[in-house]
Amino acid sequence: MIFLFLLVVGGVGIYVAIKLGKAAARKARTVSTKLVTQVNAMGTGEAAETERLRVSLRREVSTTRQAVDHALRQGWGLGDLPALIKEIEEHAAVLDSQLGMYAQHRRASGFIDHVTLERLRDHYAKLTTTCARVRADLLDSQVGHAATGLSDLHDRTELELEARRGSAVRDPLDEIDELYRRTVEQPHPVQQPHQQPHPLQQPHQYRQPHPPEDRA
């Protein structure tokens, strides 16, 4: 039983190692191909120009795929757009291989096939333009969706702040300070000093009558 268990574990380990080895080999081939393309694109001539078209095409398709995947993660309805992107990727893969073959033939031979090169350029322009239009449409939809959300957020925030201002409890110290400030700023009436009336200026009813004069 122990031997059988070890045999099963060993078989599973070998299978996993083979699968990982194949995945690593595919990854290494892909990286190596991209590196060779990058190096060849640094040269001059039509072969280098063709390699630069391959690099640009891969970047355009990859960026478009990322934009579509992002929209799908957000849960937006994209209709048939994911299927169209898949077709674009398939056509881009075919064009990439055709550009690679043309660049290889151009480096190996001095013969220049202007007709084929123009057709490859035309296919490249159509694919890259399609990718750019897809990204522009997705970005426009995202900006419109974000604008709607921002407007709603702004309105709700204003309502909440207005409600807080109306129901805010004032600090008693602030009320005392305001009352004191109003008291200091109010003008006080000037009180006139109380004056005693002069004896000669007493009212008529308080004056003593003069004695009658003797008449001879």
PDB file of C-alpha atoms in Angstrom:
ATOM      1  CA  MET A   1       0.000   0.000   0.000  1.00  0.00           C
ATOM      2  CA  ILE A   2       2.780   2.417   0.853  1.00  0.00           C
ATOM      3  CA  PHE A   3       4.530   1.618  -2.424  1.00  0.00           C
ATOM      4  CA  LEU A   4       1.282   2.201  -4.352  1.00  0.00           C
ATOM      5  CA  PHE A   5       0.728   5.537  -2.580  1.00  0.00           C
ATOM      6  CA  LEU A   6       4.261   6.677  -3.369  1.00  0.00           C
ATOM      7  CA  LEU A   7       3.773   5.616  -6.984  1.00  0.00           C
ATOM      8  CA  VAL A   8       0.585   7.694  -7.282  1.00  0.00           C
ATOM      9  CA  VAL A   9       2.221  10.720  -5.664  1.00  0.00           C
ATOM     10  CA  GLY A  10       5.221  10.387  -7.956  1.00  0.00           C
ATOM     11  CA  GLY A  11       2.987  10.146 -11.029  1.00  0.00           C
ATOM     12  CA  VAL A  12       1.051  13.288 -10.013  1.00  0.00           C
ATOM     13  CA  GLY A  13       4.300  15.137  -9.383  1.00  0.00           C
ATOM     14  CA  ILE A  14       5.667  14.170 -12.816  1.00  0.00           C
ATOM     15  CA  TYR A  15       2.423  15.262 -14.511  1.00  0.00           C
ATOM     16  CA  VAL A  16       2.459  18.636 -12.755  1.00  0.00           C
ATOM     17  CA  ALA A  17       6.127  19.144 -13.603  1.00  0.00           C
ATOM     18  CA  ILE A  18       5.453  18.401 -17.300  1.00  0.00           C
ATOM     19  CA  LYS A  19       2.525  20.823 -17.395  1.00  0.00           C
ATOM     20  CA  LEU A  20       4.554  23.569 -15.708  1.00  0.00           C
ATOM     21  CA  GLY A  21       7.456  22.908 -18.056  1.00  0.00           C
ATOM     22  CA  LYS A  22       5.243  23.257 -21.132  1.00  0.00           C
ATOM     23  CA  ALA A  23       3.699  26.500 -19.798  1.00  0.00           C
ATOM     24  CA  ALA A  24       7.143  27.897 -19.043  1.00  0.00           C
ATOM     25  CA  ALA A  25       8.364  26.930 -22.513  1.00  0.00           C
ATOM     26  CA  ARG A  26       5.408  28.672 -24.174  1.00  0.00           C
ATOM     27  CA  LYS A  27       5.983  31.759 -22.048  1.00  0.00           C
ATOM     28  CA  ALA A  28       9.677  31.763 -22.893  1.00  0.00           C
ATOM     29  CA  ARG A  29       8.913  31.439 -26.627  1.00  0.00           C
ATOM     30  CA  THR A  30       6.477  34.349 -26.463  1.00  0.00           C
ATOM     31  CA  VAL A  31       8.942  36.557 -24.604  1.00  0.00           C
ATOM     32  CA  SER A  32      11.731  35.582 -26.970  1.00  0.00           C
ATOM     33  CA  THR A  33       9.592  36.381 -30.025  1.00  0.00           C
ATOM     34  CA  LYS A  34       8.641  39.788 -28.626  1.00  0.00           C
ATOM     35  CA  LEU A  35      12.262  40.529 -27.774  1.00  0.00           C
ATOM     36  CA  VAL A  36      13.447  39.620 -31.269  1.00  0.00           C
ATOM     37  CA  THR A  37      10.729  41.804 -32.776  1.00  0.00           C
ATOM     38  CA  GLN A  38      11.746  44.728 -30.574  1.00  0.00           C
ATOM     39  CA  VAL A  39      15.389  44.365 -31.566  1.00  0.00           C
ATOM     40  CA  ASN A  40      14.597  44.107 -35.282  1.00  0.00           C
ATOM     41  CA  ALA A  41      12.323  47.168 -35.068  1.00  0.00           C
ATOM     42  CA  MET A  42      15.298  49.323 -34.023  1.00  0.00           C
ATOM     43  CA  GLY A  43      16.944  49.029 -37.417  1.00  0.00           C
ATOM     44  CA  THR A  44      16.387  50.914 -40.649  1.00  0.00           C
ATOM     45  CA  GLY A  45      14.743  49.996 -43.909  1.00  0.00           C
ATOM     46  CA  GLU A  46      11.454  48.359 -44.838  1.00  0.00           C
ATOM     47  CA  ALA A  47      12.122  45.247 -42.757  1.00  0.00           C
ATOM     48  CA  ALA A  48      12.530  47.350 -39.606  1.00  0.00           C
ATOM     49  CA  GLU A  49       9.459  49.381 -40.539  1.00  0.00           C
ATOM     50  CA  THR A  50       7.450  46.168 -40.828  1.00  0.00           C
ATOM     51  CA  GLU A  51       8.655  45.037 -37.417  1.00  0.00           C
ATOM     52  CA  ARG A  52       7.584  48.375 -35.941  1.00  0.00           C
ATOM     53  CA  LEU A  53       4.134  47.816 -37.423  1.00  0.00           C
ATOM     54  CA  ARG A  54       4.003  44.485 -35.580  1.00  0.00           C
ATOM     55  CA  VAL A  55       4.957  46.109 -32.269  1.00  0.00           C
ATOM     56  CA  SER A  56       2.387  48.871 -32.685  1.00  0.00           C
ATOM     57  CA  LEU A  57      -0.337  46.413 -33.706  1.00  0.00           C
ATOM     58  CA  ARG A  58       0.229  44.248 -30.641  1.00  0.00           C
ATOM     59  CA  ARG A  59       0.102  47.287 -28.372  1.00  0.00           C
ATOM     60  CA  GLU A  60      -3.147  48.533 -29.923  1.00  0.00           C
ATOM     61  CA  VAL A  61      -4.893  45.174 -29.616  1.00  0.00           C
ATOM     62  CA  SER A  62      -3.657  44.615 -26.056  1.00  0.00           C
ATOM     63  CA  THR A  63      -4.795  48.055 -24.906  1.00  0.00           C
ATOM     64  CA  THR A  64      -8.226  47.548 -26.476  1.00  0.00           C
ATOM     65  CA  ARG A  65      -8.620  44.155 -24.846  1.00  0.00           C
ATOM     66  CA  GLN A  66      -7.785  45.674 -21.453  1.00  0.00           C
ATOM     67  CA  ALA A  67     -10.404  48.410 -21.949  1.00  0.00           C
ATOM     68  CA  VAL A  68     -13.088  45.851 -22.847  1.00  0.00           C
ATOM     69  CA  ASP A  69     -12.193  43.618 -19.892  1.00  0.00           C
ATOM     70  CA  HIS A  70     -12.394  46.611 -17.561  1.00  0.00           C
ATOM     71  CA  ALA A  71     -15.866  47.497 -18.862  1.00  0.00           C
ATOM     72  CA  LEU A  72     -16.980  43.874 -18.406  1.00  0.00           C
ATOM     73  CA  ARG A  73     -15.758  43.868 -14.797  1.00  0.00           C
ATOM     74  CA  GLN A  74     -17.812  47.002 -14.182  1.00  0.00           C
ATOM     75  CA  GLY A  75     -20.914  45.106 -15.322  1.00  0.00           C
ATOM     76  CA  TRP A  76     -21.753  47.283 -18.315  1.00  0.00           C
ATOM     77  CA  GLY A  77     -23.732  45.842 -21.181  1.00  0.00           C
ATOM     78  CA  LEU A  78     -21.428  45.769 -24.206  1.00  0.00           C
ATOM     79  CA  GLY A  79     -23.630  43.823 -26.596  1.00  0.00           C
ATOM     80  CA  ASP A  80     -21.598  42.017 -29.271  1.00  0.00           C
ATOM     81  CA  LEU A  81     -18.466  44.045 -28.573  1.00  0.00           C
ATOM     82  CA  PRO A  82     -16.583  41.227 -26.743  1.00  0.00           C
ATOM     83  CA  ALA A  83     -17.177  38.914 -29.726  1.00  0.00           C
ATOM     84  CA  LEU A  84     -15.992  41.624 -32.107  1.00  0.00           C
ATOM     85  CA  ILE A  85     -12.835  42.127 -30.047  1.00  0.00           C
ATOM     86  CA  LYS A  86     -12.146  38.422 -30.307  1.00  0.00           C
ATOM     87  CA  GLU A  87     -12.409  38.649 -34.095  1.00  0.00           C
ATOM     88  CA  ILE A  88     -10.102  41.667 -34.091  1.00  0.00           C
ATOM     89  CA  GLU A  89      -7.541  39.671 -32.112  1.00  0.00           C
ATOM     90  CA  GLU A  90      -7.760  36.812 -34.610  1.00  0.00           C
ATOM     91  CA  HIS A  91      -7.252  39.133 -37.593  1.00  0.00           C
ATOM     92  CA  ALA A  92      -4.416  40.878 -35.749  1.00  0.00           C
ATOM     93  CA  ALA A  93      -2.677  37.534 -35.148  1.00  0.00           C
ATOM     94  CA  VAL A  94      -2.921  36.709 -38.866  1.00  0.00           C
ATOM     95  CA  LEU A  95      -1.603  40.134 -39.846  1.00  0.00           C
ATOM     96  CA  ASP A  96       1.217  39.864 -37.313  1.00  0.00           C
ATOM     97  CA  SER A  97       2.406  36.604 -38.861  1.00  0.00           C
ATOM     98  CA  GLN A  98       2.157  38.085 -42.364  1.00  0.00           C
ATOM     99  CA  LEU A  99       4.191  41.123 -41.323  1.00  0.00           C
ATOM    100  CA  GLY A 100       6.768  38.842 -39.743  1.00  0.00           C
ATOM    101  CA  MET A 101       7.103  36.770 -42.926  1.00  0.00           C
ATOM    102  CA  TYR A 102       7.425  39.887 -45.077  1.00  0.00           C
ATOM    103  CA  ALA A 103      10.139  41.287 -42.786  1.00  0.00           C
ATOM    104  CA  GLN A 104      12.015  37.972 -42.873  1.00  0.00           C
ATOM    105  CA  HIS A 105      11.854  37.782 -46.688  1.00  0.00           C
ATOM    106  CA  ARG A 106      12.913  41.422 -46.957  1.00  0.00           C
ATOM    107  CA  ARG A 107      15.985  40.841 -44.793  1.00  0.00           C
ATOM    108  CA  ALA A 108      16.949  37.705 -46.757  1.00  0.00           C
ATOM    109  CA  SER A 109      16.365  39.091 -50.256  1.00  0.00           C
ATOM    110  CA  GLY A 110      16.841  42.388 -52.012  1.00  0.00           C
ATOM    111  CA  PHE A 111      13.572  42.020 -53.886  1.00  0.00           C
ATOM    112  CA  ILE A 112      10.998  44.630 -52.885  1.00  0.00           C
ATOM    113  CA  ASP A 113       7.325  43.747 -53.165  1.00  0.00           C
ATOM    114  CA  HIS A 114       5.664  47.153 -52.969  1.00  0.00           C
ATOM    115  CA  VAL A 115       2.159  45.807 -53.682  1.00  0.00           C
ATOM    116  CA  THR A 116       2.171  43.369 -50.761  1.00  0.00           C
ATOM    117  CA  LEU A 117       3.666  45.953 -48.425  1.00  0.00           C
ATOM    118  CA  GLU A 118       0.947  48.474 -49.275  1.00  0.00           C
ATOM    119  CA  ARG A 119      -1.760  45.873 -48.641  1.00  0.00           C
ATOM    120  CA  LEU A 120      -0.197  45.011 -45.280  1.00  0.00           C
ATOM    121  CA  ARG A 121      -0.113  48.687 -44.357  1.00  0.00           C
ATOM    122  CA  ASP A 122      -3.765  49.052 -45.319  1.00  0.00           C
ATOM    123  CA  HIS A 123      -4.770  46.087 -43.154  1.00  0.00           C
ATOM    124  CA  TYR A 124      -2.723  47.505 -40.285  1.00  0.00           C
ATOM    125  CA  ALA A 125      -4.445  50.898 -40.601  1.00  0.00           C
ATOM    126  CA  LYS A 126      -7.923  49.327 -40.590  1.00  0.00           C
ATOM    127  CA  LEU A 127      -7.254  47.213 -37.515  1.00  0.00           C
ATOM    128  CA  THR A 128      -5.610  49.972 -35.502  1.00  0.00           C
ATOM    129  CA  THR A 129      -8.351  52.445 -36.435  1.00  0.00           C
ATOM    130  CA  THR A 130     -10.990  49.953 -35.317  1.00  0.00           C
ATOM    131  CA  CYS A 131      -9.215  49.463 -32.008  1.00  0.00           C
ATOM    132  CA  ALA A 132      -8.944  53.212 -31.478  1.00  0.00           C
ATOM    133  CA  ARG A 133     -12.663  53.712 -32.168  1.00  0.00           C
ATOM    134  CA  VAL A 134     -13.602  50.960 -29.718  1.00  0.00           C
ATOM    135  CA  ARG A 135     -11.482  52.525 -26.976  1.00  0.00           C
ATOM    136  CA  ALA A 136     -12.864  55.998 -27.684  1.00  0.00           C
ATOM    137  CA  ASP A 137     -16.446  54.720 -27.427  1.00  0.00           C
ATOM    138  CA  LEU A 138     -15.736  52.904 -24.172  1.00  0.00           C
ATOM    139  CA  LEU A 139     -14.016  55.945 -22.691  1.00  0.00           C
ATOM    140  CA  ASP A 140     -16.919  58.206 -23.696  1.00  0.00           C
ATOM    141  CA  SER A 141     -19.381  55.839 -22.024  1.00  0.00           C
ATOM    142  CA  GLN A 142     -17.274  55.717 -18.858  1.00  0.00           C
ATOM    143  CA  VAL A 143     -16.958  59.501 -18.684  1.00  0.00           C
ATOM    144  CA  GLY A 144     -20.714  59.931 -19.167  1.00  0.00           C
ATOM    145  CA  HIS A 145     -21.469  57.383 -16.453  1.00  0.00           C
ATOM    146  CA  ALA A 146     -19.018  59.069 -14.066  1.00  0.00           C
ATOM    147  CA  ALA A 147     -20.517  62.515 -14.780  1.00  0.00           C
ATOM    148  CA  THR A 148     -23.996  61.285 -13.843  1.00  0.00           C
ATOM    149  CA  GLY A 149     -22.715  59.809 -10.608  1.00  0.00           C
ATOM    150  CA  LEU A 150     -20.781  62.977  -9.725  1.00  0.00           C
ATOM    151  CA  SER A 151     -23.827  65.209 -10.306  1.00  0.00           C
ATOM    152  CA  ASP A 152     -25.972  63.039  -8.039  1.00  0.00           C
ATOM    153  CA  LEU A 153     -23.235  62.959  -5.386  1.00  0.00           C
ATOM    154  CA  HIS A 154     -22.872  66.761  -5.518  1.00  0.00           C
ATOM    155  CA  ASP A 155     -26.621  67.325  -5.060  1.00  0.00           C
ATOM    156  CA  ARG A 156     -26.898  64.913  -2.143  1.00  0.00           C
ATOM    157  CA  THR A 157     -23.848  66.440  -0.460  1.00  0.00           C
ATOM    158  CA  GLU A 158     -25.302  69.952  -0.727  1.00  0.00           C
ATOM    159  CA  LEU A 159     -28.578  68.794   0.816  1.00  0.00           C
ATOM    160  CA  GLU A 160     -26.768  67.109   3.694  1.00  0.00           C
ATOM    161  CA  LEU A 161     -24.607  70.158   4.415  1.00  0.00           C
ATOM    162  CA  GLU A 162     -27.664  72.446   4.335  1.00  0.00           C
ATOM    163  CA  ALA A 163     -29.453  70.164   6.799  1.00  0.00           C
ATOM    164  CA  ARG A 164     -26.438  70.160   9.103  1.00  0.00           C
ATOM    165  CA  ARG A 165     -26.259  73.943   9.075  1.00  0.00           C
ATOM    166  CA  GLY A 166     -29.943  74.206  10.005  1.00  0.00           C
ATOM    167  CA  SER A 167     -29.782  71.709  12.877  1.00  0.00           C
ATOM    168  CA  ALA A 168     -26.397  72.645  14.296  1.00  0.00           C
ATOM    169  CA  VAL A 169     -26.323  73.276  18.097  1.00  0.00           C
ATOM    170  CA  ARG A 170     -24.571  76.483  19.001  1.00  0.00           C
ATOM    171  CA  ASP A 171     -21.926  76.560  21.676  1.00  0.00           C
ATOM    172  CA  PRO A 172     -23.138  78.384  24.856  1.00  0.00           C
ATOM    173  CA  LEU A 173     -19.806  80.170  25.103  1.00  0.00           C
ATOM    174  CA  ASP A 174     -20.322  81.547  21.597  1.00  0.00           C
ATOM    175  CA  GLU A 175     -23.786  82.816  22.576  1.00  0.00           C
ATOM    176  CA  ILE A 176     -22.386  84.531  25.680  1.00  0.00           C
ATOM    177  CA  ASP A 177     -19.618  86.102  23.659  1.00  0.00           C
ATOM    178  CA  GLU A 178     -22.091  87.391  21.071  1.00  0.00           C
ATOM    179  CA  LEU A 179     -24.363  88.833  23.767  1.00  0.00           C
ATOM    180  CA  TYR A 180     -21.428  90.628  25.382  1.00  0.00           C
ATOM    181  CA  ARG A 181     -20.319  92.017  22.039  1.00  0.00           C
ATOM    182  CA  ARG A 182     -23.789  93.398  21.332  1.00  0.00           C
ATOM    183  CA  THR A 183     -23.925  94.987  24.776  1.00  0.00           C
ATOM    184  CA  VAL A 184     -20.593  96.723  24.279  1.00  0.00           C
ATOM    185  CA  GLU A 185     -21.482  97.954  20.816  1.00  0.00           C
ATOM    186  CA  GLN A 186     -24.874  99.475  21.840  1.00  0.00           C
ATOM    187  CA  PRO A 187     -24.685 103.273  22.585  1.00  0.00           C
ATOM    188  CA  HIS A 188     -25.651 104.189  26.187  1.00  0.00           C
ATOM    189  CA  PRO A 189     -27.807 107.308  26.776  1.00  0.00           C
ATOM    190  CA  VAL A 190     -25.976 110.195  28.492  1.00  0.00           C
ATOM    191  CA  GLN A 191     -27.549 110.949  31.867  1.00  0.00           C
ATOM    192  CA  GLN A 192     -27.913 114.656  32.715  1.00  0.00           C
ATOM    193  CA  PRO A 193     -26.941 115.594  36.306  1.00  0.00           C
ATOM    194  CA  HIS A 194     -29.860 116.579  38.595  1.00  0.00           C
ATOM    195  CA  GLN A 195     -29.823 120.339  39.331  1.00  0.00           C
ATOM    196  CA  GLN A 196     -31.535 122.011  42.248  1.00  0.00           C
ATOM    197  CA  PRO A 197     -33.585 125.081  41.204  1.00  0.00           C
ATOM    198  CA  HIS A 198     -32.192 128.473  42.234  1.00  0.00           C
ATOM    199  CA  PRO A 199     -34.203 130.278  44.936  1.00  0.00           C
ATOM    200  CA  LEU A 200     -34.842 133.240  42.668  1.00  0.00           C
ATOM    201  CA  GLN A 201     -35.991 130.891  39.888  1.00  0.00           C
ATOM    202  CA  GLN A 202     -38.523 129.034  41.984  1.00  0.00           C
ATOM    203  CA  PRO A 203     -41.932 128.608  40.476  1.00  0.00           C
ATOM    204  CA  HIS A 204     -44.577 131.239  41.072  1.00  0.00           C
ATOM    205  CA  GLN A 205     -46.636 129.127  43.400  1.00  0.00           C
ATOM    206  CA  TYR A 206     -43.731 128.771  45.808  1.00  0.00           C
ATOM    207  CA  ARG A 207     -42.905 132.512  46.044  1.00  0.00           C
ATOM    208  CA  GLN A 208     -43.861 134.362  49.294  1.00  0.00           C
ATOM    209  CA  PRO A 209     -46.303 137.311  48.739  1.00  0.00           C
ATOM    210  CA  HIS A 210     -44.921 140.835  49.486  1.00  0.00           C
ATOM    211  CA  PRO A 211     -46.444 142.674  52.515  1.00  0.00           C
ATOM    212  CA  PRO A 212     -48.974 145.385  51.583  1.00  0.00           C
ATOM    213  CA  GLU A 213     -47.627 148.920  51.454  1.00  0.00           C
ATOM    214  CA  ASP A 214     -48.923 151.457  53.880  1.00  0.00           C
ATOM    215  CA  ARG A 215     -50.800 154.256  52.183  1.00  0.00           C
ATOM    216  CA  ALA A 216     -50.858 157.676  53.882  1.00  0.00           C
TER     217      ALA A 216
END
